[in-house]
Coordinates of C-alpha atoms and ligand atoms in Angstrom, one line a residue:
P1 CA 31.4 104.6 121.9
S2 CA 31.0 106.4 118.6
Y3 CA 33.9 108.7 119.1
Y4 CA 36.5 105.9 119.3
R5 CA 36.6 105.3 115.5
T6 CA 39.1 106.0 112.8
D7 CA 38.7 109.6 111.5
S8 CA 36.8 110.8 114.6
I9 CA 37.8 114.2 115.8
L10 CA 38.5 114.4 119.6
T11 CA 39.2 117.4 121.7
L12 CA 41.8 117.2 124.5
R13 CA 42.4 119.8 127.2
T14 CA 46.1 119.8 128.1
S15 CA 47.3 120.4 131.7
G16 CA 48.1 123.9 130.6
G17 CA 44.4 124.5 129.9
N18 CA 44.8 124.6 126.1
H19 CA 42.4 122.8 123.8
V20 CA 43.9 120.5 121.2
T21 CA 42.0 118.7 118.4
V22 CA 43.2 115.4 117.1
K23 CA 41.9 112.9 114.5
I24 CA 42.0 109.2 115.3
V25 CA 44.2 107.3 112.9
K26 CA 43.9 103.9 114.5
V27 CA 42.1 102.4 117.6
F28 CA 43.9 99.6 119.4
T29 CA 41.0 97.3 120.1
P30 CA 39.9 95.2 122.0
F31 CA 40.2 97.6 124.9
S32 CA 41.5 96.2 128.1
R33 CA 41.9 98.5 131.0
S34 CA 42.4 101.7 129.1
Q35 CA 41.4 102.9 125.6
V36 CA 44.4 103.4 123.4
A37 CA 44.4 105.2 120.0
L38 CA 46.9 106.6 117.6
V39 CA 46.0 110.2 116.7
R40 CA 47.2 113.0 114.5
T41 CA 47.0 116.6 115.5
T42 CA 45.0 118.8 113.1
E43 CA 47.0 121.9 114.0
G44 CA 50.8 122.4 114.4
L45 CA 51.7 122.2 118.1
R46 CA 54.9 123.2 119.8
D47 CA 55.1 120.4 122.3
L48 CA 53.6 117.5 120.5
P49 CA 54.6 115.6 117.3
P50 CA 52.0 115.3 114.5
L51 CA 51.4 111.6 115.5
F52 CA 51.1 110.3 119.0
I53 CA 49.3 107.8 121.2
I54 CA 46.5 108.7 123.6
K55 CA 45.8 106.3 126.4
T56 CA 42.5 107.2 128.2
F57 CA 41.4 105.8 131.6
D58 CA 37.7 106.2 131.4
P59 CA 35.9 104.4 134.3
R60 CA 32.8 104.1 132.1
F61 CA 34.6 101.5 130.0
Y62 CA 36.6 99.8 132.7
V63 CA 37.2 96.2 131.8
T64 CA 35.7 94.7 135.0
R65 CA 32.3 96.0 134.0
F66 CA 32.2 93.3 131.4
N67 CA 32.0 89.6 132.0
R68 CA 33.9 87.0 130.0
K69 CA 31.3 87.0 127.3
G70 CA 31.6 90.7 126.9
V71 CA 28.3 91.4 128.5
N72 CA 28.2 94.7 130.4
V73 CA 27.2 93.5 133.9
W74 CA 27.7 96.8 135.6
P75 CA 26.2 99.4 133.2
W76 CA 27.3 102.9 133.7
S77 CA 24.7 105.6 134.5
L78 CA 25.1 109.4 134.8
Q79 CA 23.1 109.4 138.0
A80 CA 25.4 106.9 139.8
E81 CA 28.5 108.6 138.4
A82 CA 27.3 112.0 139.6
D83 CA 26.4 110.6 143.1
A84 CA 29.9 108.9 143.3
E85 CA 31.6 112.1 142.2
A86 CA 29.6 114.2 144.8
L87 CA 30.8 111.8 147.5
R88 CA 34.4 112.0 146.3
R89 CA 34.4 115.8 146.3
R90 CA 33.1 115.8 149.9
G91 CA 35.8 113.4 150.8
T92 CA 33.3 110.8 152.1
P93 CA 33.8 107.7 149.9
K94 CA 31.3 105.0 150.7
Q95 CA 33.7 102.1 151.0
W96 CA 37.3 101.1 151.4
Q97 CA 39.2 101.9 148.2
Y98 CA 39.6 98.7 146.2
D99 CA 37.0 96.4 147.7
L100 CA 34.5 95.2 145.2
P101 CA 31.2 96.8 145.9
D102 CA 28.1 94.9 146.9
K103 CA 25.8 93.7 144.2
G104 CA 23.3 96.4 143.3
D105 CA 25.4 99.2 144.8
L106 CA 25.6 101.3 141.6
V107 CA 27.2 104.3 143.3
G108 CA 29.8 102.0 145.0
W109 CA 30.5 100.5 141.7
E110 CA 31.1 103.9 140.0
Q111 CA 33.4 104.8 142.8
Y112 CA 35.3 101.5 142.5
C113 CA 35.8 102.0 138.7
Y114 CA 36.9 105.6 139.2
Q115 CA 39.4 104.6 141.8
R116 CA 40.9 101.8 139.8
M117 CA 41.3 104.0 136.7
D118 CA 42.7 106.8 138.9
Y119 CA 45.2 104.4 140.4
D120 CA 46.3 103.0 137.0
F121 CA 46.6 106.5 135.6
S122 CA 48.7 107.8 138.4
N123 CA 50.9 104.7 138.4
E124 CA 51.7 105.1 134.8
V125 CA 52.5 108.8 135.2
K126 CA 54.8 108.1 138.1
A127 CA 56.5 105.1 136.3
Y128 CA 57.2 107.3 133.2
D129 CA 58.6 109.9 135.5
R130 CA 60.9 107.5 137.4
L131 CA 62.0 105.9 134.1
Q132 CA 62.7 109.3 132.4
H133 CA 66.2 108.1 131.5
F134 CA 64.8 105.3 129.3
Q135 CA 62.2 107.4 127.5
G136 CA 62.6 107.6 123.8
D137 CA 64.7 104.4 123.7
H138 CA 63.3 101.6 125.8
I139 CA 60.0 103.1 126.9
P140 CA 58.1 105.6 124.8
S141 CA 58.6 109.3 125.5
F142 CA 55.9 110.7 127.8
Y143 CA 54.5 114.1 126.6
G144 CA 52.1 114.8 129.5
E145 CA 48.5 114.3 130.4
A146 CA 45.2 115.8 129.2
E147 CA 41.5 115.5 129.7
L148 CA 39.4 114.0 127.0
V149 CA 36.7 116.6 126.5
T150 CA 34.8 114.8 123.7
T151 CA 31.9 112.7 124.9
D152 CA 28.7 111.2 123.5
V153 CA 26.7 111.4 126.7
K154 CA 26.6 113.9 129.6
R155 CA 29.3 113.1 132.2
A156 CA 29.9 114.0 135.8
I157 CA 33.7 113.6 135.4
V158 CA 36.1 114.2 132.6
P159 CA 38.3 111.1 131.8
R160 CA 42.0 111.6 131.8
T161 CA 44.4 110.6 129.1
L162 CA 48.2 110.1 128.7
L163 CA 50.0 111.6 125.7
I164 CA 52.7 109.1 124.7
E165 CA 55.2 108.7 121.9
Y166 CA 54.0 106.4 119.1
I167 CA 56.5 103.7 118.3
P168 CA 55.7 103.2 114.6
D169 CA 57.6 100.0 113.6
A170 CA 57.2 98.1 116.8
L171 CA 55.7 94.6 117.1
P172 CA 54.9 92.6 120.2
I173 CA 57.6 90.1 121.0
H174 CA 55.7 87.0 119.8
K175 CA 55.0 88.5 116.4
I176 CA 58.5 89.2 115.3
N177 CA 60.8 86.9 113.4
K178 CA 62.6 85.0 116.1
E179 CA 65.9 85.3 114.3
L180 CA 65.8 89.0 115.3
I181 CA 65.9 88.0 118.9
T182 CA 69.7 87.6 119.1
P183 CA 71.3 86.6 122.4
T184 CA 72.3 90.3 122.9
L185 CA 68.7 91.5 122.4
A186 CA 67.4 88.7 124.7
K187 CA 69.9 89.7 127.4
S188 CA 68.9 93.4 127.0
F189 CA 65.3 92.6 127.9
L190 CA 66.4 91.2 131.2
T191 CA 69.0 93.9 131.9
L192 CA 66.4 96.5 131.2
I193 CA 63.9 95.0 133.6
K194 CA 66.5 95.0 136.3
S195 CA 67.4 98.6 135.6
F196 CA 63.7 99.5 136.0
H197 CA 63.7 97.8 139.4
A198 CA 66.8 99.8 140.4
C199 CA 64.8 102.9 139.6
G200 CA 62.0 101.8 141.9
V201 CA 59.6 100.4 139.2
V202 CA 58.4 96.9 138.9
H203 CA 56.5 96.6 135.6
N204 CA 54.2 93.8 137.0
D205 CA 52.3 93.1 133.8
L206 CA 54.9 91.6 131.5
H207 CA 52.6 89.8 129.1
R208 CA 53.7 89.7 125.5
G209 CA 51.5 92.5 124.3
N210 CA 53.4 94.9 126.6
I211 CA 56.9 93.9 125.4
L212 CA 57.6 95.4 122.0
V213 CA 60.5 95.0 119.6
A214 CA 61.2 98.1 117.5
G215 CA 63.3 98.5 114.4
G216 CA 62.8 94.9 113.4
S217 CA 61.1 95.6 110.1
K218 CA 63.9 97.6 108.7
N219 CA 67.7 97.1 108.8
D220 CA 67.8 99.2 111.9
Q221 CA 69.2 98.0 115.1
T222 CA 66.3 96.1 116.9
R223 CA 65.6 97.2 120.5
A224 CA 63.3 96.4 123.3
V225 CA 60.5 98.8 124.1
F226 CA 58.3 98.3 127.2
I227 CA 54.9 99.8 127.4
D228 CA 51.9 99.8 129.8
F229 CA 52.9 100.7 133.3
G230 CA 49.4 100.9 134.7
E231 CA 49.9 97.9 137.0
A232 CA 53.4 98.9 138.0
C233 CA 54.6 98.5 141.6
L234 CA 56.4 101.6 142.7
R235 CA 59.0 101.8 145.5
E236 CA 58.0 104.2 148.3
D237 CA 60.0 104.0 151.5
E238 CA 61.0 100.3 151.4
T239 CA 64.4 99.4 152.6
E240 CA 66.8 97.6 150.1
E241 CA 65.7 94.2 151.5
E242 CA 62.0 95.0 151.4
W243 CA 62.3 96.3 147.9
A244 CA 64.3 93.2 146.8
A245 CA 61.5 91.0 148.3
T246 CA 58.8 93.0 146.4
V247 CA 60.7 92.7 143.2
R248 CA 61.0 88.9 143.7
F249 CA 57.4 88.6 144.7
C250 CA 56.1 90.4 141.6
G251 CA 58.2 88.1 139.3
D252 CA 59.0 90.4 136.4
T253 CA 62.2 88.5 135.6
K254 CA 60.4 85.2 135.6
C255 CA 57.7 86.6 133.3
M256 CA 60.3 88.0 131.0
L257 CA 62.2 84.7 130.9
R258 CA 59.0 82.8 130.1
Q259 CA 58.1 85.2 127.2
L260 CA 61.6 84.7 125.8
Q261 CA 61.4 80.9 126.1
E262 CA 58.0 80.9 124.5
C263 CA 59.1 83.0 121.6
L264 CA 62.4 81.3 121.0
G265 CA 61.3 77.8 121.9
T266 CA 64.6 77.2 123.9
D267 CA 66.0 77.8 127.4
Ligands
ADP1 N1 53.6 103.9 122.4 C1 53.0 103.0 121.7 N2 53.4 102.8 120.4 C2 52.8 101.9 119.6 N3 51.8 101.1 120.0 C3 51.3 101.3 121.2 C4 51.9 102.2 122.1 N4 51.2 102.2 123.3 C5 50.2 101.3 123.2 N5 50.3 100.7 121.9 C6 49.4 99.6 121.4 O1 48.1 99.7 122.2 C7 47.9 98.5 122.9 C8 47.4 98.8 124.3 O2 48.2 99.7 125.0 P1 48.6 99.4 126.6 O3 49.4 100.5 127.0 O4 49.1 98.0 126.7 O5 47.1 99.5 127.2 P2 46.3 98.5 128.3 O6 46.7 99.0 129.6 O7 44.9 98.8 128.0 O8 46.8 97.1 128.0 C9 49.3 97.8 123.0 O9 49.2 96.4 123.1 C10 50.0 98.3 121.6 O10 49.5 97.4 120.6
MG2 MG1 48.7 96.3 127.7

Protein backbone atom coordinates (compact mmCIF):
# COMPACT_ATOMS: atom_id res chain seq x y z
CA PRO A 1 0.00 0.00 0.00
CA SER A 2 0.91 3.63 -0.42
CA TYR A 3 2.03 4.08 3.18
CA TYR A 4 4.85 1.51 3.01
CA ARG A 5 7.23 3.84 1.18
CA THR A 6 10.38 5.68 2.08
CA ASP A 7 9.52 9.01 3.77
CA SER A 8 5.93 8.01 4.56
CA ILE A 9 4.79 9.09 7.98
CA LEU A 10 3.13 6.40 10.10
CA THR A 11 1.29 6.67 13.39
CA LEU A 12 1.73 3.96 15.98
CA ARG A 13 -0.28 3.52 19.16
CA THR A 14 1.91 1.97 21.82
CA SER A 15 0.60 -0.47 24.40
CA GLY A 16 0.59 2.43 26.88
CA GLY A 17 -1.95 4.18 24.61
CA ASN A 18 0.44 6.89 23.38
CA HIS A 19 0.60 7.93 19.75
CA VAL A 20 4.03 7.97 18.15
CA THR A 21 4.79 9.26 14.66
CA VAL A 22 7.60 7.72 12.68
CA LYS A 23 9.04 8.25 9.23
CA ILE A 24 9.97 5.28 7.04
CA VAL A 25 13.68 5.19 6.21
CA LYS A 26 13.68 1.85 4.38
CA VAL A 27 11.16 -0.85 3.54
CA PHE A 28 12.41 -4.45 3.50
CA THR A 29 10.73 -5.79 0.39
CA PRO A 30 9.57 -8.18 -0.92
CA PHE A 31 7.30 -8.77 2.06
CA SER A 32 6.89 -12.35 3.15
CA ARG A 33 4.71 -13.04 6.15
CA SER A 34 5.08 -9.67 7.80
CA GLN A 35 5.85 -6.14 6.65
CA VAL A 36 9.19 -4.91 7.92
CA ALA A 37 10.47 -1.33 7.78
CA LEU A 38 13.23 0.75 9.33
CA VAL A 39 11.75 3.90 10.83
CA ARG A 40 12.93 7.09 12.50
CA THR A 41 10.98 8.78 15.26
CA THR A 42 10.03 12.34 14.50
CA GLU A 43 9.93 13.24 18.20
CA GLY A 44 12.31 12.37 21.02
CA LEU A 45 10.99 9.38 22.94
CA ARG A 46 12.03 8.12 26.30
CA ASP A 47 11.73 4.40 25.65
CA LEU A 48 12.70 4.19 22.00
CA PRO A 49 15.91 4.97 20.11
CA PRO A 50 15.69 7.35 17.12
CA LEU A 51 15.95 4.48 14.63
CA PHE A 52 14.22 1.13 15.01
CA ILE A 53 12.50 -1.67 13.09
CA ILE A 54 8.74 -2.12 12.90
CA LYS A 55 7.48 -5.56 11.98
CA THR A 56 3.77 -5.48 11.20
CA PHE A 57 1.48 -8.51 10.99
CA ASP A 58 -1.35 -7.29 8.82
CA PRO A 59 -3.68 -10.08 7.63
CA ARG A 60 -4.59 -7.95 4.62
CA PHE A 61 -1.12 -8.59 3.19
CA TYR A 62 -0.62 -12.14 4.44
CA VAL A 63 1.60 -13.98 1.95
CA THR A 64 -0.81 -16.89 1.35
CA ARG A 65 -3.23 -14.50 -0.35
CA PHE A 66 -0.85 -14.36 -3.29
CA ASN A 67 0.00 -17.20 -5.64
CA ARG A 68 3.49 -17.90 -7.00
CA LYS A 69 3.09 -15.35 -9.72
CA GLY A 70 2.25 -12.68 -7.17
CA VAL A 71 -1.44 -12.57 -8.13
CA ASN A 72 -3.74 -11.82 -5.21
CA VAL A 73 -6.02 -14.85 -5.31
CA TRP A 74 -7.77 -14.05 -2.03
CA PRO A 75 -8.45 -10.33 -2.20
CA TRP A 76 -9.17 -8.53 1.03
CA SER A 77 -12.52 -6.77 1.53
CA LEU A 78 -13.73 -4.61 4.40
CA GLN A 79 -17.06 -6.45 4.49
CA ALA A 80 -15.44 -9.87 4.93
CA GLU A 81 -12.97 -8.50 7.49
CA ALA A 82 -15.80 -6.85 9.45
CA ASP A 83 -17.89 -10.06 9.39
CA ALA A 84 -14.91 -12.16 10.51
CA GLU A 85 -14.13 -9.67 13.27
CA ALA A 86 -17.76 -9.70 14.48
CA LEU A 87 -17.65 -13.50 14.72
CA ARG A 88 -14.33 -13.39 16.55
CA ARG A 89 -15.67 -10.93 19.09
CA ARG A 90 -18.66 -13.14 19.70
CA GLY A 91 -16.29 -16.05 20.21
CA THR A 92 -17.95 -18.05 17.44
CA PRO A 93 -15.33 -18.64 14.78
CA LYS A 94 -16.63 -20.38 11.69
CA GLN A 95 -14.02 -23.04 11.44
CA TRP A 96 -11.18 -24.84 13.10
CA GLN A 97 -8.25 -22.51 13.66
CA TYR A 98 -5.69 -23.21 10.96
CA ASP A 99 -7.62 -25.24 8.39
CA LEU A 100 -7.64 -23.61 4.98
CA PRO A 101 -11.12 -22.27 4.30
CA ASP A 102 -13.27 -23.52 1.43
CA LYS A 103 -13.01 -21.82 -1.91
CA GLY A 104 -15.25 -18.78 -2.04
CA ASP A 105 -15.55 -18.52 1.76
CA LEU A 106 -14.42 -14.91 2.03
CA VAL A 107 -15.20 -14.55 5.72
CA GLY A 108 -13.49 -17.86 6.52
CA TRP A 109 -10.51 -16.62 4.60
CA GLU A 110 -10.29 -13.35 6.57
CA GLN A 111 -10.53 -15.35 9.73
CA TYR A 112 -7.77 -17.67 8.59
CA CYS A 113 -5.38 -14.83 7.71
CA TYR A 114 -6.13 -13.05 10.98
CA GLN A 115 -5.43 -16.17 13.02
CA ARG A 116 -2.20 -16.93 11.20
CA MET A 117 -0.93 -13.37 11.74
CA ASP A 118 -2.05 -13.43 15.34
CA TYR A 119 -0.20 -16.70 15.88
CA ASP A 120 3.03 -15.43 14.29
CA PHE A 121 2.82 -12.18 16.25
CA SER A 122 2.27 -13.87 19.61
CA ASN A 123 4.95 -16.44 18.88
CA GLU A 124 7.51 -13.78 18.17
CA VAL A 125 6.61 -11.81 21.31
CA LYS A 126 6.89 -14.94 23.46
CA ALA A 127 10.19 -15.97 21.86
CA TYR A 128 11.70 -12.52 22.51
CA ASP A 129 10.52 -12.78 26.08
CA ARG A 130 12.03 -16.22 26.66
CA LEU A 131 15.27 -15.18 24.98
CA GLN A 132 15.57 -11.95 26.97
CA HIS A 133 19.08 -12.91 27.99
CA PHE A 134 20.27 -12.85 24.33
CA GLN A 135 18.65 -9.54 23.45
CA GLY A 136 21.02 -6.84 22.29
CA ASP A 137 23.72 -9.40 21.44
CA HIS A 138 22.50 -12.41 19.53
CA ILE A 139 18.93 -11.37 18.91
CA PRO A 140 17.76 -7.75 18.58
CA SER A 141 16.43 -5.99 21.67
CA PHE A 142 12.66 -6.04 21.80
CA TYR A 143 11.10 -2.67 22.67
CA GLY A 144 7.45 -3.71 22.80
CA GLU A 145 4.38 -3.84 20.64
CA ALA A 146 2.12 -1.24 19.07
CA GLU A 147 -0.82 -0.85 16.73
CA LEU A 148 -0.33 0.57 13.27
CA VAL A 149 -2.99 3.25 13.15
CA THR A 150 -2.13 4.61 9.69
CA THR A 151 -4.19 3.05 6.93
CA ASP A 152 -5.22 3.82 3.36
CA VAL A 153 -8.63 2.12 3.55
CA LYS A 154 -11.22 1.76 6.29
CA ARG A 155 -10.48 -1.29 8.47
CA ALA A 156 -12.40 -3.46 10.92
CA ILE A 157 -9.20 -4.34 12.79
CA VAL A 158 -6.00 -2.50 13.66
CA PRO A 159 -2.85 -4.44 12.65
CA ARG A 160 -0.26 -5.04 15.33
CA THR A 161 3.43 -4.34 15.01
CA LEU A 162 6.60 -5.22 16.91
CA LEU A 163 9.15 -2.57 17.79
CA ILE A 164 12.60 -4.09 17.44
CA GLU A 165 16.19 -2.93 17.65
CA TYR A 166 17.74 -2.14 14.27
CA ILE A 167 21.00 -4.03 13.69
CA PRO A 168 22.69 -1.52 11.38
CA ASP A 169 25.74 -3.29 10.07
CA ALA A 170 24.30 -6.79 9.76
CA LEU A 171 24.25 -8.90 6.60
CA PRO A 172 22.60 -12.26 6.03
CA ILE A 173 25.07 -15.10 6.38
CA HIS A 174 25.41 -15.81 2.64
CA LYS A 175 26.27 -12.19 1.85
CA ILE A 176 29.28 -11.81 4.10
CA ASN A 177 32.88 -12.48 3.18
CA LYS A 178 33.39 -16.10 4.13
CA GLU A 179 36.76 -15.40 5.69
CA LEU A 180 34.82 -13.65 8.45
CA ILE A 181 33.15 -16.94 9.37
CA THR A 182 35.97 -18.22 11.52
CA PRO A 183 35.66 -21.65 13.19
CA THR A 184 34.85 -19.83 16.44
CA LEU A 185 32.02 -17.88 14.83
CA ALA A 186 30.74 -21.01 13.05
CA LYS A 187 30.64 -22.86 16.38
CA SER A 188 28.89 -19.95 18.05
CA PHE A 189 25.96 -20.25 15.61
CA LEU A 190 25.40 -23.83 16.69
CA THR A 191 25.96 -23.16 20.39
CA LEU A 192 23.47 -20.30 20.28
CA ILE A 193 20.81 -22.39 18.59
CA LYS A 194 21.25 -25.00 21.33
CA SER A 195 21.00 -22.37 24.05
CA PHE A 196 17.73 -21.14 22.52
CA HIS A 197 16.44 -24.70 22.68
CA ALA A 198 17.40 -24.87 26.34
CA CYS A 199 15.29 -21.72 26.90
CA GLY A 200 12.31 -23.47 25.29
CA VAL A 201 12.52 -21.88 21.85
CA VAL A 202 13.11 -23.69 18.57
CA HIS A 203 13.61 -21.08 15.84
CA ASN A 204 12.11 -23.34 13.17
CA ASP A 205 12.75 -21.04 10.20
CA LEU A 206 16.53 -20.92 9.87
CA HIS A 207 16.90 -19.91 6.27
CA ARG A 208 19.80 -17.64 5.43
CA GLY A 209 17.75 -14.43 5.48
CA ASN A 210 17.09 -14.96 9.18
CA ILE A 211 20.71 -15.57 10.16
CA LEU A 212 22.62 -12.31 10.28
CA VAL A 213 26.26 -11.55 10.92
CA ALA A 214 26.85 -8.20 12.58
CA GLY A 215 30.02 -6.21 12.93
CA GLY A 216 31.55 -7.75 9.82
CA SER A 217 31.90 -4.53 7.87
CA LYS A 218 34.13 -2.82 10.42
CA ASN A 219 37.00 -4.17 12.43
CA ASP A 220 34.55 -5.01 15.18
CA GLN A 221 34.19 -8.48 16.52
CA THR A 222 31.73 -10.29 14.23
CA ARG A 223 28.80 -11.93 15.93
CA ALA A 224 25.74 -14.00 15.03
CA VAL A 225 22.34 -12.31 15.26
CA PHE A 226 19.18 -14.35 14.74
CA ILE A 227 15.94 -12.67 13.70
CA ASP A 228 12.38 -13.65 12.82
CA PHE A 229 10.82 -15.86 15.49
CA GLY A 230 7.34 -15.88 13.93
CA GLU A 231 7.50 -19.62 13.19
CA ALA A 232 9.16 -20.52 16.48
CA CYS A 233 8.12 -23.62 18.34
CA LEU A 234 7.75 -22.86 22.04
CA ARG A 235 8.00 -25.31 24.87
CA GLU A 236 4.83 -25.56 26.93
CA ASP A 237 4.53 -28.47 29.32
CA GLU A 238 6.65 -31.02 27.48
CA THR A 239 8.88 -33.32 29.49
CA GLU A 240 12.62 -33.25 28.78
CA GLU A 241 12.26 -36.23 26.45
CA GLU A 242 9.29 -34.76 24.61
CA TRP A 243 11.04 -31.44 24.18
CA ALA A 244 14.22 -33.15 22.93
CA ALA A 245 12.08 -34.98 20.36
CA THR A 246 10.46 -31.70 19.23
CA VAL A 247 13.87 -30.06 18.92
CA ARG A 248 15.10 -32.97 16.78
CA PHE A 249 11.95 -33.00 14.69
CA CYS A 250 12.14 -29.28 13.87
CA GLY A 251 15.73 -29.67 12.75
CA ASP A 252 17.22 -26.25 13.65
CA THR A 253 20.71 -27.72 14.03
CA LYS A 254 20.53 -29.44 10.65
CA CYS A 255 19.36 -26.24 8.97
CA MET A 256 22.12 -24.25 10.64
CA LEU A 257 24.77 -26.78 9.56
CA ARG A 258 23.46 -26.71 6.01
CA GLN A 259 23.64 -22.91 5.90
CA LEU A 260 27.22 -22.98 7.19
CA GLN A 261 28.20 -25.63 4.66
CA GLU A 262 26.65 -23.68 1.81
CA CYS A 263 28.39 -20.48 2.85
CA LEU A 264 31.78 -22.02 3.50
CA GLY A 265 31.68 -24.69 0.83
CA THR A 266 33.15 -27.22 3.30
CA ASP A 267 32.05 -29.67 5.98
N1 LIG B 1 16.39 -6.13 13.65
C1 LIG B 1 16.71 -6.01 12.36
N2 LIG B 1 17.82 -5.33 11.98
C2 LIG B 1 18.15 -5.23 10.66
N3 LIG B 1 17.41 -5.76 9.65
C3 LIG B 1 16.29 -6.44 9.97
C4 LIG B 1 15.88 -6.61 11.33
N4 LIG B 1 14.73 -7.31 11.35
C5 LIG B 1 14.43 -7.58 10.07
N5 LIG B 1 15.35 -7.06 9.23
C6 LIG B 1 15.34 -7.17 7.75
O1 LIG B 1 13.99 -7.39 7.32
C7 LIG B 1 13.85 -8.67 6.68
C8 LIG B 1 12.51 -9.31 7.07
O2 LIG B 1 12.43 -9.47 8.47
P1 LIG B 1 11.91 -10.83 9.14
O3 LIG B 1 11.83 -10.62 10.60
O4 LIG B 1 12.74 -11.95 8.66
O5 LIG B 1 10.43 -10.90 8.56
P2 LIG B 1 9.59 -12.08 7.86
O6 LIG B 1 8.94 -12.83 8.96
O7 LIG B 1 8.58 -11.36 7.03
O8 LIG B 1 10.57 -12.91 7.06
C9 LIG B 1 15.06 -9.45 7.13
O9 LIG B 1 15.43 -10.44 6.21
C10 LIG B 1 16.14 -8.36 7.29
O10 LIG B 1 16.69 -8.03 6.02
MG1 LIG C 1 12.47 -13.74 7.62
